[in-house]
Short mmCIF file of C-alpha atoms in Angstrom, two decimals:
data_model
loop_
_atom_site.label_atom_id
_atom_site.label_comp_id
_atom_site.label_asym_id
_atom_site.label_seq_id
_atom_site.Cartn_x
_atom_site.Cartn_y
_atom_site.Cartn_z
CA MET J 276 -9.80 156.63 20.25
CA GLU J 277 -7.13 155.28 21.79
CA HIS J 278 -5.54 158.35 23.83
CA GLU J 279 -4.97 158.65 28.00
CA HIS J 280 -7.25 161.06 28.60
CA SER J 281 -10.12 160.18 26.02
CA THR J 282 -13.62 160.85 26.97
CA LEU J 283 -16.96 159.60 26.21
CA VAL J 284 -19.91 162.28 27.40
CA LEU J 285 -23.03 161.01 27.89
CA GLY J 286 -25.70 163.98 27.80
CA ALA J 287 -23.51 166.43 25.31
CA THR J 288 -26.45 168.27 24.29
CA GLY J 289 -28.04 169.00 28.00
CA GLY J 290 -26.95 171.45 30.06
CA ILE J 291 -23.96 170.44 32.54
CA GLY J 292 -23.08 167.39 29.59
CA GLY J 293 -22.17 170.38 26.94
CA GLU J 294 -20.47 172.37 29.42
CA VAL J 295 -18.04 169.36 30.39
CA ALA J 296 -17.41 168.06 27.31
CA ARG J 297 -16.72 171.48 25.56
CA GLN J 298 -13.80 172.38 28.67
CA LEU J 299 -12.41 169.29 28.20
CA ARG J 300 -11.89 169.71 24.89
CA ASP J 301 -10.20 173.17 24.91
CA ALA J 302 -8.37 171.04 27.93
CA GLY J 303 -7.13 168.81 25.10
CA TRP J 304 -8.94 166.28 25.77
CA PRO J 305 -10.18 163.75 22.98
CA VAL J 306 -14.53 163.94 23.75
CA ARG J 307 -16.53 161.56 22.11
CA ALA J 308 -20.40 162.75 22.47
CA LEU J 309 -23.25 160.12 22.29
CA HIS J 310 -26.55 161.68 21.14
CA ARG J 311 -29.85 160.99 19.51
CA GLY J 312 -30.90 163.92 17.42
CA GLY J 313 -28.80 165.65 13.87
CA PRO J 314 -25.10 167.24 13.87
CA SER J 315 -24.69 169.92 16.74
CA ALA J 316 -22.96 173.70 16.53
CA ASP J 317 -20.45 172.37 18.91
CA THR J 318 -16.77 171.75 16.75
CA GLY J 319 -13.98 170.03 18.48
CA LEU J 320 -16.28 166.86 19.38
CA SER J 321 -16.91 163.48 18.02
CA TRP J 322 -20.41 163.07 17.50
CA VAL J 323 -21.70 159.86 17.47
CA ARG J 324 -25.42 158.85 16.82
CA GLY J 325 -27.07 156.96 19.66
CA ASP J 326 -29.44 156.03 22.10
CA ALA J 327 -28.31 155.94 26.03
CA LEU J 328 -30.61 153.74 26.55
CA ASN J 329 -29.47 151.24 24.39
CA ALA J 330 -27.02 149.11 25.68
CA ALA J 331 -25.32 148.38 22.22
CA ASP J 332 -24.70 151.86 21.45
CA VAL J 333 -23.64 153.31 24.71
CA ARG J 334 -20.89 150.27 25.09
CA THR J 335 -19.27 151.15 21.04
CA ALA J 336 -19.43 154.58 21.70
CA ALA J 337 -17.34 153.79 24.67
CA GLN J 338 -14.63 151.99 22.93
CA GLY J 339 -11.23 153.29 24.07
CA ALA J 340 -12.41 155.50 26.63
CA ARG J 341 -10.74 156.13 30.08
CA VAL J 342 -13.69 158.33 31.27
CA ILE J 343 -17.44 158.52 30.65
CA VAL J 344 -18.86 161.44 32.10
CA HIS J 345 -22.94 160.14 32.29
CA ALA J 346 -24.32 163.94 32.45
CA VAL J 347 -27.81 162.40 30.59
CA ASN J 348 -31.21 162.85 32.16
CA PRO J 349 -34.38 162.33 30.66
CA PRO J 350 -35.98 166.05 29.42
CA GLY J 351 -37.87 167.44 32.11
CA TYR J 352 -39.24 165.65 34.86
CA ARG J 353 -40.75 162.92 32.93
CA HIS J 354 -39.70 159.50 33.05
CA TRP J 355 -37.45 159.42 35.70
CA ALA J 356 -38.81 155.89 37.08
CA ASP J 357 -38.13 154.38 34.03
CA TRP J 358 -35.00 156.19 32.22
CA VAL J 359 -33.03 156.57 34.56
CA LEU J 360 -31.42 153.48 36.11
CA PRO J 361 -31.44 151.61 33.02
CA MET J 362 -29.19 154.22 31.65
CA LEU J 363 -27.06 154.57 34.56
CA GLU J 364 -26.10 150.85 34.34
CA ASN J 365 -25.69 150.99 30.36
CA THR J 366 -22.83 153.19 31.85
CA LEU J 367 -21.36 150.77 34.21
CA ALA J 368 -21.28 148.16 31.76
CA ALA J 369 -19.41 150.12 29.17
CA ALA J 370 -17.20 151.17 31.99
CA ARG J 371 -16.40 148.05 33.20
CA ALA J 372 -15.63 146.59 29.12
CA GLN J 373 -13.34 149.50 28.82
CA ARG J 374 -11.88 150.25 32.61
CA ALA J 375 -13.08 153.75 32.55
CA LEU J 376 -13.71 156.15 35.34
CA VAL J 377 -17.38 157.29 35.72
CA VAL J 378 -18.23 160.99 36.51
CA LEU J 379 -21.56 162.20 37.69
CA PRO J 380 -22.66 165.37 38.25
CA GLY J 381 -24.68 165.36 41.34
CA THR J 382 -27.52 167.30 43.17
CA LEU J 383 -28.83 167.87 46.42
CA TYR J 384 -32.26 166.09 45.66
CA ASN J 385 -30.64 162.60 47.36
CA HIS J 386 -30.45 164.75 50.79
CA GLY J 387 -33.94 164.78 52.65
CA PRO J 388 -34.28 168.01 55.56
CA ASP J 389 -32.70 165.80 58.39
CA ALA J 390 -29.52 166.00 56.38
CA GLY J 391 -28.90 169.63 57.99
CA ALA J 392 -27.82 173.07 56.88
CA LEU J 393 -24.29 172.60 55.63
CA LEU J 394 -23.64 169.72 54.08
CA GLY J 395 -20.38 167.33 53.75
CA GLU J 396 -20.00 164.55 51.43
CA ALA J 397 -21.05 162.09 53.50
CA ALA J 398 -24.39 163.62 55.25
CA PRO J 399 -26.92 161.57 55.27
CA GLN J 400 -29.56 160.81 52.49
CA HIS J 401 -32.83 160.32 53.18
CA PRO J 402 -34.82 162.15 50.53
CA LEU J 403 -38.89 162.89 50.83
CA THR J 404 -39.34 162.93 47.11
CA ARG J 405 -39.08 160.46 44.36
CA LYS J 406 -36.57 162.01 42.26
CA GLY J 407 -34.51 162.20 45.39
CA ALA J 408 -34.86 158.73 46.13
CA ILE J 409 -33.48 158.00 42.71
CA ARG J 410 -30.55 160.24 42.95
CA VAL J 411 -29.76 158.15 45.81
CA ALA J 412 -30.22 154.64 43.98
CA MET J 413 -27.68 156.08 41.57
CA GLU J 414 -25.06 156.53 43.82
CA GLN J 415 -25.48 153.27 45.34
CA ARG J 416 -24.76 151.79 41.94
CA LEU J 417 -21.53 153.89 41.57
CA GLN J 418 -21.01 152.80 45.37
CA ASP J 419 -21.14 149.00 44.20
CA PHE J 420 -19.30 149.37 40.87
CA ALA J 421 -16.31 151.12 42.82
CA ALA J 422 -16.68 148.31 45.64
CA ALA J 423 -16.16 145.92 42.95
CA GLY J 424 -12.76 147.54 41.34
CA GLY J 425 -14.57 150.20 39.51
CA ARG J 426 -13.54 154.38 39.52
CA VAL J 427 -16.40 156.85 40.23
CA LEU J 428 -15.97 160.83 40.70
CA ILE J 429 -19.42 162.29 41.89
CA VAL J 430 -19.27 166.25 42.02
CA ARG J 431 -22.25 167.54 43.56
CA ALA J 432 -23.64 171.38 43.28
CA GLY J 433 -26.93 173.74 43.93
CA ASP J 434 -29.65 174.84 41.31
CA PHE J 435 -27.41 175.12 38.01
CA PHE J 436 -27.75 178.49 35.50
CA GLY J 437 -25.57 179.06 33.01
CA PRO J 438 -25.69 180.82 29.58
CA ARG J 439 -26.63 177.47 27.71
CA CYS J 440 -29.02 175.80 30.48
CA GLY J 441 -32.88 176.16 29.59
CA ASN J 442 -33.72 173.81 32.01
CA SER J 443 -33.26 175.17 35.16
CA TRP J 444 -34.82 176.71 37.73
CA PHE J 445 -33.33 180.33 36.13
CA ALA J 446 -34.43 180.06 33.04
CA GLN J 447 -38.20 178.37 33.84
CA GLY J 448 -38.68 179.96 37.44
CA LEU J 449 -36.83 183.18 37.47
CA VAL J 450 -37.36 184.56 34.20
CA ARG J 451 -38.54 183.82 30.85
CA PRO J 452 -35.85 182.93 28.04
CA GLY J 453 -36.00 184.86 24.91
CA ARG J 454 -37.70 187.80 26.42
CA PRO J 455 -36.72 191.01 28.09
CA VAL J 456 -36.53 190.88 31.51
CA THR J 457 -39.37 192.97 33.08
CA GLN J 458 -40.58 190.96 36.07
CA VAL J 459 -38.24 188.61 38.05
CA GLN J 460 -40.02 185.65 40.20
CA GLN J 461 -38.54 184.71 43.32
CA PRO J 462 -39.00 181.59 44.48
CA GLY J 463 -38.17 181.48 48.02
CA ARG J 464 -38.33 183.81 51.25
CA ALA J 465 -36.10 186.57 51.99
CA GLY J 466 -33.84 185.57 54.87
CA VAL J 467 -33.57 181.64 53.80
CA GLY J 468 -30.55 180.40 51.47
CA HIS J 469 -29.89 178.97 48.32
CA GLN J 470 -27.61 177.07 46.74
CA TRP J 471 -26.84 177.96 43.20
CA ALA J 472 -24.03 176.70 40.81
CA TYR J 473 -23.08 178.29 38.00
CA LEU J 474 -22.73 175.62 34.73
CA PRO J 475 -18.76 177.08 33.33
CA ASP J 476 -17.98 177.02 37.53
CA VAL J 477 -18.84 173.07 37.70
CA ALA J 478 -17.69 172.05 34.49
CA ARG J 479 -13.98 173.70 35.42
CA SER J 480 -14.20 171.91 38.85
CA ILE J 481 -14.75 168.64 37.28
CA VAL J 482 -12.24 169.11 34.81
CA ALA J 483 -9.45 170.07 37.60
CA LEU J 484 -10.35 166.77 39.27
CA LEU J 485 -10.27 164.57 36.49
CA ALA J 486 -6.86 165.81 35.56
CA ARG J 487 -5.69 164.59 39.63
CA ARG J 488 -8.10 161.70 39.27
CA ASP J 489 -5.00 159.19 40.16
CA ALA J 490 -4.87 160.91 43.17
CA LEU J 491 -8.64 160.45 44.02
CA ASP J 492 -10.31 157.80 45.80
CA PRO J 493 -11.79 155.00 43.87
CA PHE J 494 -15.35 156.24 45.05
CA ALA J 495 -14.75 160.01 45.19
CA ARG J 496 -17.38 162.53 45.66
CA PHE J 497 -16.82 166.14 46.39
CA HIS J 498 -19.32 169.57 46.95
CA LEU J 499 -19.11 172.46 44.89
CA GLY J 500 -19.68 175.92 47.07
CA GLY J 501 -20.82 177.81 44.05
CA HIS J 502 -22.82 180.73 44.45
CA TRP J 503 -24.52 180.50 47.92
CA ASP J 504 -27.25 183.00 47.97
CA ALA J 505 -26.89 183.68 52.06
CA ASP J 506 -30.26 185.57 53.03
CA GLY J 507 -31.92 183.85 49.42
CA THR J 508 -32.05 187.59 48.00
CA GLN J 509 -28.84 187.93 46.21
CA MET J 510 -29.83 186.13 42.76
CA VAL J 511 -32.76 187.85 42.12
CA GLN J 512 -30.84 191.32 42.90
CA SER J 513 -28.31 190.63 40.87
CA ILE J 514 -30.58 189.78 37.86
CA VAL J 515 -31.99 193.21 38.81
CA ARG J 516 -28.90 195.16 38.60
CA VAL J 517 -27.09 193.13 35.50
CA VAL J 518 -30.91 193.99 33.72
CA GLY J 519 -30.73 197.65 35.07
CA ARG J 520 -27.40 198.55 33.40
CA ARG J 521 -28.43 196.88 30.12
CA SER J 522 -31.42 198.26 29.62
CA GLY J 523 -31.98 201.15 31.73
CA ARG J 524 -34.90 199.89 32.81
CA LEU J 525 -34.92 197.95 36.75
CA PRO J 526 -37.70 194.86 36.69
CA ARG J 527 -40.09 194.21 39.02
CA VAL J 528 -39.90 191.50 41.74
CA ARG J 529 -42.61 189.07 42.40
CA ALA J 530 -43.33 186.00 44.66
CA PHE J 531 -43.03 183.02 42.50
CA PRO J 532 -47.08 181.82 42.31
CA TRP J 533 -46.74 178.44 44.08
CA TRP J 534 -50.25 178.50 44.94
CA GLN J 535 -50.53 177.95 40.89
CA VAL J 536 -48.44 175.35 41.12
CA ARG J 537 -50.31 173.61 43.99
CA LEU J 538 -53.40 173.72 41.84
CA ALA J 539 -52.35 172.67 38.74
CA ALA J 540 -50.11 170.17 40.40
CA PRO J 541 -52.51 167.00 40.68
CA PHE J 542 -52.59 167.22 36.53
CA VAL J 543 -49.46 167.87 35.47
CA PRO J 544 -46.21 165.51 36.62
CA THR J 545 -43.50 167.90 36.34
CA LEU J 546 -45.31 170.57 38.45
CA ARG J 547 -45.91 167.86 40.98
CA GLU J 548 -41.88 167.08 40.85
CA VAL J 549 -41.38 170.60 41.50
CA LEU J 550 -44.00 170.88 44.18
CA GLU J 551 -41.89 167.68 46.01
CA MET J 552 -38.94 169.79 45.71
CA ARG J 553 -40.24 173.24 47.48
CA TYR J 554 -38.21 172.18 50.52
CA LEU J 555 -35.25 173.79 49.00
CA TRP J 556 -36.39 177.11 49.14
CA GLU J 557 -37.89 176.48 52.35
CA ARG J 558 -34.83 175.95 54.23
CA PRO J 559 -31.19 176.70 54.15
CA VAL J 560 -29.11 173.92 52.63
CA GLN J 561 -25.89 174.88 51.64
CA LEU J 562 -23.03 172.67 50.19
CA ASP J 563 -19.25 172.09 52.51
CA ASN J 564 -16.26 172.73 49.58
CA GLN J 565 -13.66 172.12 52.01
CA ALA J 566 -12.86 168.79 50.69
CA LEU J 567 -12.37 170.07 47.00
CA ARG J 568 -10.47 173.56 48.06
CA ALA J 569 -8.07 170.44 49.56
CA GLN J 570 -7.74 168.77 46.47
CA LEU J 571 -7.30 171.89 44.15
CA GLY J 572 -6.62 174.88 46.18
CA VAL J 573 -9.17 176.97 45.31
CA GLU J 574 -12.86 175.94 43.67
CA PRO J 575 -13.48 177.94 40.33
CA HIS J 576 -15.71 180.99 41.03
CA THR J 577 -17.14 183.43 38.61
CA PRO J 578 -18.40 186.57 40.13
CA TRP J 579 -22.19 187.16 40.72
CA ASP J 580 -22.95 189.52 38.23
CA ALA J 581 -20.69 188.55 36.06
CA ALA J 582 -22.28 184.48 36.47
CA VAL J 583 -25.76 186.34 35.97
CA GLU J 584 -25.06 188.30 33.15
CA ALA J 585 -23.78 185.83 30.90
CA THR J 586 -26.70 183.60 31.67
CA LEU J 587 -29.04 185.94 30.60
CA ASP J 588 -26.85 186.84 27.23
CA GLY J 589 -27.06 182.82 26.79
CA LEU J 590 -30.91 182.93 27.36
CA GLY J 591 -31.37 186.14 25.08
CA CYS J 592 -32.88 188.31 27.95
CA LEU J 593 -30.61 191.03 27.54
CA PRO J 594 -30.25 193.93 24.66
CA ALA J 595 -26.93 193.43 22.36
#
């Protein structure tokens, strides 16, 4: 895999990893994808069987890579405390050996309520949740890696949605994949803004930044403006419009049943994690993309209804 743009993607069967891998491929980058399962339907990628928890697998897959995209996560919300940092250490070890740049798709989780309503890249990172604390530790490991001579690109974004993003608030909280949309659940309160990110736009931004990687700082961080739902109702309204236009019937809007999550959380680890992140639905937290726009000139952005329609189509929620 000796090529100026050779890339290894960890997590290429997931939402953001798969989207970045496909867009790098379409931009002419040779892409190698590490995965545990069988062959994928995505063509044009070089699939390599291996496990991100196995240092030897990652080291072998990374041979010749100039960029390593670390987009791998434990399934759902399970095993974060045990698996996340060891997987990152395997990536960093491979990146040191290959002198490769490491890309991390970041989130809002590492910022607590004290970070403010409009977050720049250097906003305080004082999370109140276990998952947020792990995210802070990940970014600190990456910063240490850069300080020791490595190169890092972190692109933080809001809640993901997109045609191939099943593990998301959109797919698991607002609608039900594979079913017609007869109702839409609203997790937040009207008047409270929420930060969303359309995966194809996130991937386009990462690809554009990688094309300029020689001009970036060794430890580069950027925030995506994404789809800012200023009053907390725009995402739901867009779903209602798209479903109405495609099916001829407007779905009902109902409040997300947080009370059920609270009752079940003591017995279901995943729901405990969901409940911990509720603060992002109770107070506005917006990402400031000034640095990204200064670097790229403009942030890739798909209009609301087009992004929502593509997502619902991909999730099998709309009639053909």
